[in-house]
Amino acid sequence: MKKSFMDKLETKLMPIATAISKNKYLISIRDGFLISMPLLVVGSMFMLISNFPVQAWIDLLRSTKIGGLPISDYLSTVTSATFSIMAIFIVIGIGYNYAKKEKTNMIFGAAVAILSWFILMPFTTAFTPEGTKTVFQVPSIPLDWVGSKGIFIGIICAFVSVRIYKWVEDKGWTIKMPKGVPPTVGQSFSALFPIAGVVIIFFFIRIVFSLTPWGNAFDFVYKILQLPLQKVGDSLGAMTGVYFFAHVLWLFGIHGTNITGSVFNPILYSLSAENLQALQAGLPLPHIINQQFQDLFATYGGAGSTLSLLVAMFGFCKSKRIKELGKIAVVPAIFGINEPIIFGLPVVLNPLIAIPFILVPMINILISWITMRIGMVPICNGVIMPWTTPPIISGFLSSGWQGSLLQIFLIVLGIGIYLPFIKTMDKQYLLDEAKAQDVSTEDNISLDDLTF
């Protein structure tokens, strides 16, 4: 029997998706970023309060002082304690999760990740005093490197350091304490040589990079790896390509955005952080594509922008199956959760719904990008919000009233695209329900109908 197109596509994509979803490095990156998420959301909320898009409110915070400092300065301190040092949280999170995957001590995995990262870090900040042209290198922990610029080398350090730690441990080069010693003391001594191995290797790596034109590993990774990746990620082609692949995976019941996010989200977070820094400094926002653009303007109601599909189901469909499913799915969809639709309608392995399911997010991304590019809608301000924030509210907090209007427009446009496809399904379901009713009626036998 000849395979259908969907069967052929599944045969090609399933091995790739399975390999990605089980990759311990990508899972560690994803879970490491999740550890930092609540911290970044809280920090972003304080930034949002101090930059709420009402000028009178901003002026009030800047003019009202406590202890000689404006209230806005106190609010920005929380942002600095979270967003400005986000790479520290991410490195610790990745080291912890990768150590768990390698089946070694997770606390020491997190410790060697941050330790190796700091060994390679240049502990100076360039400073030019006012009125002079002389640049001084001031001993310090540079905020640039503990923020978004240090994420990629942090990821590398976390993987390499934990792998070295595990290798030394597997060789048996550990101090084994006698029985009766408290477990925490035994673990500390057991970790001594593995940690020493990490320190020695990264010590020599620092020396090697000091002899290169870049001067240190941080500048090397940022200029050679991170900047090119950010330039690729900050493009319409990359965004649409990632979302196309993610939604194709969803059609086979695979959580596509989880898979693509483990690769793409580190880039988007870096772009968001740069937008937030520009917002703090009062500069133009540099990146249209960022984490907020993805979370707030690509889809509504979850993958496939199925909030539009749900509205079409409620407003225009008559079959009992679709109506009942809509009642179950509508509240979760408002908060971006759409598994009831994905598996209940279903969207999975449904060639008819596959067309708008892929098409609507592509159109959302394209229109949002164009409107922000030409200045009709402000670029997302970099404030991290929970992905469960409902549309209209999220659009206003990220891009002002123009963002809310854009979200409304895209949801309505999505309804129009989904409508002919869901109406076709609705007609089929109505026929199925009518046939089922006829069969049920025929099966109801009355004693009065019996003859002897």
XYZ file of C-alpha atoms in Angstrom:
452
model
C 0.000 0.000 0.000
C 1.383 3.406 -1.031
C 2.309 5.720 1.831
C 0.535 9.073 2.103
C 2.453 12.362 2.248
C 1.841 12.598 6.015
C 3.213 9.089 6.529
C 6.349 9.894 4.522
C 6.860 13.143 6.424
C 6.431 11.337 9.737
C 9.015 8.745 8.712
C 11.539 11.494 7.951
C 10.851 13.797 10.896
C 10.218 11.414 13.777
C 13.826 10.186 14.129
C 15.095 13.804 14.077
C 12.534 14.968 16.621
C 13.186 11.989 18.887
C 16.941 12.575 18.797
C 16.518 16.265 19.638
C 13.988 15.651 22.401
C 16.314 13.129 24.101
C 19.541 15.104 23.651
C 20.960 15.679 27.136
C 22.718 18.894 26.142
C 19.589 20.528 24.732
C 17.477 19.320 27.661
C 20.033 20.767 30.098
C 19.951 24.139 28.309
C 16.151 24.183 28.309
C 15.858 23.261 31.984
C 18.681 25.619 32.946
C 16.825 28.541 31.413
C 13.638 27.474 33.190
C 15.417 27.892 36.540
C 16.143 31.520 35.681
C 12.639 32.202 34.344
C 10.843 33.168 37.593
C 13.740 35.435 38.572
C 13.663 37.206 35.210
C 9.876 37.574 35.276
C 9.960 39.198 38.728
C 12.810 41.511 37.700
C 10.957 42.445 34.525
C 7.844 43.327 36.485
C 9.814 45.909 38.467
C 11.175 47.308 35.209
C 7.646 47.434 33.843
C 6.434 49.345 36.909
C 9.207 51.926 36.535
C 8.595 52.265 32.760
C 4.822 51.821 32.584
C 3.703 53.474 29.318
C 2.072 56.497 31.002
C 4.341 59.562 31.030
C 2.767 61.092 34.150
C 3.533 57.886 36.082
C 7.158 57.810 34.864
C 7.638 61.469 35.840
C 6.171 60.783 39.287
C 8.606 57.930 39.974
C 11.562 59.993 38.814
C 10.631 63.094 40.803
C 9.638 61.386 44.072
C 12.701 60.663 46.187
C 13.407 58.463 49.214
C 16.718 59.010 50.984
C 17.878 61.288 48.181
C 17.263 58.759 45.398
C 14.266 58.609 43.021
C 11.846 55.701 43.436
C 12.706 54.649 39.867
C 16.305 53.967 40.992
C 15.109 51.622 43.733
C 12.926 49.759 41.214
C 15.808 49.420 38.748
C 17.934 47.824 41.488
C 15.683 44.749 41.405
C 16.033 44.569 37.640
C 19.817 44.801 37.951
C 19.791 42.022 40.570
C 17.963 39.716 38.152
C 18.220 40.661 34.476
C 21.663 42.264 34.611
C 23.191 39.089 36.107
C 20.955 36.590 34.325
C 23.906 34.566 32.983
C 24.906 33.569 36.529
C 21.526 31.926 37.128
C 21.573 30.258 33.725
C 25.094 28.827 34.127
C 24.213 27.412 37.546
C 20.969 25.948 36.186
C 22.631 24.300 33.177
C 25.475 22.896 35.293
C 22.985 21.458 37.775
C 20.790 19.835 35.108
C 23.695 18.515 33.047
C 25.218 16.945 36.166
C 21.878 15.219 36.752
C 21.968 13.841 33.206
C 25.549 12.645 33.750
C 24.483 11.010 37.038
C 26.942 12.903 39.201
C 26.557 15.294 42.147
C 24.242 18.082 40.960
C 25.301 20.680 43.535
C 28.969 20.282 42.635
C 27.981 20.250 38.958
C 26.448 23.706 39.403
C 29.479 24.812 41.437
C 32.117 23.805 38.871
C 30.040 25.350 36.073
C 30.068 28.787 37.709
C 33.658 28.339 38.934
C 35.065 27.542 35.479
C 33.091 30.429 33.969
C 34.565 32.895 36.464
C 38.101 31.552 35.897
C 37.852 32.563 32.223
C 36.157 35.907 32.903
C 38.251 39.112 32.523
C 37.820 40.850 35.900
C 38.183 44.397 34.614
C 35.880 47.137 33.358
C 37.023 49.941 31.057
C 36.415 53.352 32.665
C 37.101 56.814 31.255
C 36.877 59.590 33.893
C 34.844 62.633 32.919
C 36.962 65.313 31.298
C 39.771 62.963 30.241
C 40.484 60.622 27.359
C 42.510 58.144 29.399
C 40.905 54.704 29.703
C 41.480 52.887 32.990
C 40.942 49.142 33.484
C 39.184 48.972 36.851
C 39.260 45.611 38.712
C 35.623 44.455 38.896
C 33.101 41.859 37.813
C 31.873 43.300 34.485
C 28.085 43.514 34.320
C 28.268 42.974 30.552
C 29.712 39.495 31.006
C 27.377 38.386 33.812
C 24.433 39.584 31.724
C 23.277 38.512 28.280
C 26.739 38.774 26.662
C 28.080 35.992 28.870
C 25.367 33.408 28.221
C 26.936 31.433 25.385
C 30.364 30.997 26.951
C 28.519 30.120 30.173
C 26.747 27.287 28.358
C 30.075 25.991 27.046
C 31.757 26.235 30.457
C 28.890 24.387 32.143
C 29.112 21.424 29.766
C 32.905 21.204 29.651
C 33.442 21.603 33.406
C 30.820 19.035 34.408
C 32.197 16.616 31.817
C 35.724 17.009 33.250
C 34.357 16.562 36.781
C 32.565 13.372 35.750
C 35.636 12.036 33.902
C 37.912 12.460 36.944
C 35.226 10.911 39.144
C 34.865 7.913 36.824
C 38.627 7.373 36.916
C 38.284 6.819 40.653
C 40.531 9.763 41.508
C 38.548 10.667 44.598
C 39.124 10.682 48.337
C 37.001 8.048 50.018
C 36.265 8.737 53.660
C 35.767 5.908 56.194
C 32.308 4.810 57.305
C 30.784 6.900 60.024
C 31.795 10.221 58.459
C 28.723 12.407 57.803
C 27.587 12.124 54.141
C 28.055 15.844 53.411
C 31.666 15.697 54.672
C 32.310 12.585 52.575
C 30.876 14.223 49.458
C 33.027 17.329 49.975
C 36.237 15.302 50.151
C 35.112 13.110 47.247
C 34.675 16.220 45.074
C 38.135 17.611 45.886
C 40.148 16.053 43.053
C 37.414 16.387 40.375
C 37.093 20.104 41.200
C 40.886 20.462 41.137
C 40.908 18.854 37.685
C 38.361 21.411 36.422
C 40.328 24.330 37.897
C 43.671 23.209 36.412
C 42.284 22.721 32.907
C 40.422 26.054 32.863
C 43.488 27.764 34.327
C 45.504 26.695 31.279
C 42.636 27.599 28.928
C 42.710 31.143 30.341
C 46.472 31.362 29.713
C 46.083 30.111 26.127
C 43.393 32.700 25.309
C 45.478 35.484 26.861
C 48.012 34.856 24.065
C 45.429 35.235 21.282
C 44.315 38.479 19.555
C 41.056 38.347 21.542
C 42.826 38.411 24.902
C 40.286 36.207 26.690
C 37.782 33.420 26.033
C 34.762 35.650 26.660
C 35.578 38.047 23.806
C 36.423 35.113 21.540
C 33.111 33.297 22.066
C 31.063 36.502 21.926
C 32.576 37.718 18.653
C 33.016 34.370 16.906
C 29.893 32.500 18.075
C 27.328 34.598 19.921
C 27.179 37.708 17.717
C 26.756 35.728 14.449
C 24.059 33.546 16.038
C 22.217 36.607 17.356
C 22.326 38.199 13.903
C 20.849 35.048 12.390
C 18.270 34.754 15.195
C 17.282 38.402 14.854
C 15.836 37.814 11.397
C 12.422 37.158 9.944
C 13.691 34.100 8.065
C 15.007 32.420 11.209
C 11.802 33.073 13.148
C 9.487 31.731 10.451
C 11.764 28.747 9.789
C 11.843 27.755 13.453
C 8.076 28.082 13.784
C 7.405 26.128 10.619
C 9.517 23.220 11.886
C 7.950 23.392 15.377
C 4.399 23.268 14.001
C 5.161 20.389 11.669
C 6.321 18.456 14.740
C 3.112 19.379 16.578
C 1.117 17.752 13.772
C 2.660 14.430 14.803
C 1.894 14.936 18.488
C 5.413 16.103 19.383
C 5.822 19.253 21.503
C 7.556 21.171 18.723
C 8.112 24.450 20.566
C 9.857 22.606 23.409
C 12.277 21.083 20.927
C 13.029 24.233 18.925
C 13.050 26.377 22.067
C 15.989 24.507 23.583
C 18.100 25.731 20.633
C 16.464 29.065 19.763
C 15.481 30.503 23.157
C 19.036 31.292 24.364
C 19.377 33.576 21.340
C 15.986 35.193 21.956
C 16.725 35.803 25.643
C 19.969 37.549 24.716
C 18.107 39.782 22.270
C 15.449 40.577 24.904
C 18.117 41.477 27.434
C 19.696 43.927 24.994
C 16.291 45.531 24.413
C 15.779 45.872 28.158
C 19.212 47.470 28.573
C 18.366 49.957 25.820
C 15.040 50.704 27.548
C 16.847 51.405 30.833
C 19.293 53.712 29.065
C 16.547 55.530 27.143
C 17.938 54.353 23.783
C 16.065 52.987 20.722
C 15.264 49.279 21.055
C 17.580 47.347 18.703
C 15.838 43.994 18.090
C 12.385 43.288 16.639
C 12.819 39.531 17.036
C 13.197 38.544 20.696
C 11.585 36.359 23.354
C 8.551 38.638 23.780
C 7.980 38.810 20.031
C 7.827 35.013 19.968
C 5.683 34.606 23.087
C 3.260 37.489 22.522
C 2.851 38.004 18.772
C 3.501 34.677 17.006
C 0.645 32.612 18.449
C -2.447 33.136 20.598
C -3.898 30.306 22.648
C -0.901 28.049 22.101
C 0.737 26.469 19.068
C -1.079 27.169 15.822
C -2.671 30.299 17.342
C -5.658 28.110 18.194
C -7.469 30.847 20.135
C -8.687 31.981 16.705
C -9.765 28.414 15.961
C -11.720 28.263 19.223
C -13.579 31.488 18.476
C -14.471 30.105 15.047
C -15.689 26.882 16.688
C -17.944 28.754 19.122
C -19.301 31.272 16.657
C -19.862 29.246 13.516
C -19.949 25.491 14.246
C -23.059 23.448 15.095
C -21.852 19.912 15.791
C -22.118 18.770 19.403
C -18.579 17.380 19.367
C -16.979 20.697 18.450
C -19.226 22.731 20.766
C -18.461 20.533 23.788
C -14.744 20.512 23.031
C -14.818 24.297 22.788
C -16.308 24.609 26.274
C -13.510 22.475 27.712
C -10.690 24.181 25.812
C -11.575 27.891 25.881
C -10.345 28.831 29.368
C -6.936 27.083 29.054
C -6.524 28.621 25.581
C -6.848 32.164 26.953
C -3.712 31.379 28.971
C -1.839 29.741 26.077
C -2.592 26.073 26.845
C -4.137 24.181 23.944
C -3.520 20.442 24.420
C -7.315 19.802 24.533
C -7.569 21.169 20.980
C -4.358 19.529 19.743
C -5.448 16.050 20.792
C -9.219 16.449 21.108
C -10.278 18.021 17.800
C -7.747 16.618 16.805
C -5.015 18.685 15.163
C -2.556 15.773 15.331
C -2.384 13.860 12.026
C -5.212 15.989 10.603
C -4.256 17.063 7.048
C -7.192 19.491 6.827
C -6.379 21.540 9.947
C -2.635 21.259 9.248
C -2.889 23.998 6.617
C -4.186 26.849 8.839
C -2.342 25.455 11.860
C 0.981 26.188 10.123
C -0.201 29.184 8.081
C -1.679 31.371 10.853
C 1.527 31.635 12.975
C 3.539 32.422 9.825
C 1.159 35.266 8.964
C 1.191 36.522 12.578
C 4.992 36.676 12.556
C 5.136 38.381 9.156
C 2.546 41.072 9.959
C 3.966 41.740 13.430
C 7.476 42.085 12.040
C 6.376 44.476 9.275
C 4.316 46.706 11.595
C 7.204 46.954 14.074
C 9.718 47.501 11.285
C 7.824 50.498 9.877
C 7.072 51.898 13.341
C 3.313 51.336 13.461
C 3.726 49.199 16.587
C 6.529 49.732 19.137
C 9.192 47.020 19.339
C 8.784 44.703 22.352
C 10.436 46.376 25.326
C 12.307 43.312 26.610
C 10.181 42.891 29.738
C 9.825 39.152 30.342
C 6.225 38.128 31.018
C 4.878 34.662 31.747
C 3.869 33.015 28.464
C 0.449 32.462 30.086
C -0.281 36.228 30.098
C -3.523 36.655 28.070
C -3.403 38.547 24.768
C -4.385 42.227 24.717
C -2.986 42.585 28.255
C 0.396 41.207 27.152
C 0.398 43.349 24.006
C -0.218 46.506 26.036
C 2.505 45.728 28.583
C 5.030 44.928 25.862
C 4.204 47.391 23.058
C 1.565 49.796 24.371
C -1.973 50.154 23.063
C -0.697 49.540 19.526
C 0.432 46.076 20.615
C -3.053 45.286 21.953
C -4.696 46.418 18.705
C -2.265 44.313 16.684
C -3.090 41.253 18.778
C -6.839 41.792 18.301
C -6.353 42.197 14.543
C -4.281 39.011 14.281
C -6.763 36.965 16.319
C -9.626 38.141 14.051
C -7.552 37.443 10.941
C -6.812 33.957 12.295
C -10.540 33.336 12.730
C -11.068 34.118 9.045
C -8.281 31.742 7.983
C -9.428 28.866 10.211
C -13.148 29.260 9.401
C -13.471 27.383 6.066
C -11.402 24.486 7.404
C -13.241 24.060 10.699
C -16.613 24.440 8.923
C -15.627 21.541 6.676
C -14.860 19.427 9.746
C -18.092 20.591 11.375
C -20.181 19.378 8.426
C -18.530 15.960 8.624
C -19.123 15.743 12.379
C -22.780 16.706 11.888
C -23.178 13.871 9.385
C -21.478 11.451 11.789
C -23.761 12.555 14.636
C -26.859 12.164 12.429
C -25.799 8.644 11.430
C -25.138 7.758 15.040
C -28.597 9.048 15.975
C -30.204 6.964 13.218
C -28.381 3.824 14.380
C -29.435 4.513 17.965
C -33.081 4.909 16.895
C -33.016 1.664 14.912
C -31.561 -0.190 17.898
C -34.443 0.876 20.168
C -36.829 -2.094 19.792
C -40.297 -1.827 21.310
C -42.184 -4.933 22.590
C -45.188 -3.635 20.630
C -43.283 -4.211 17.422
C -42.859 -7.912 18.115
C -45.150 -10.295 16.202
C -45.631 -14.012 16.681
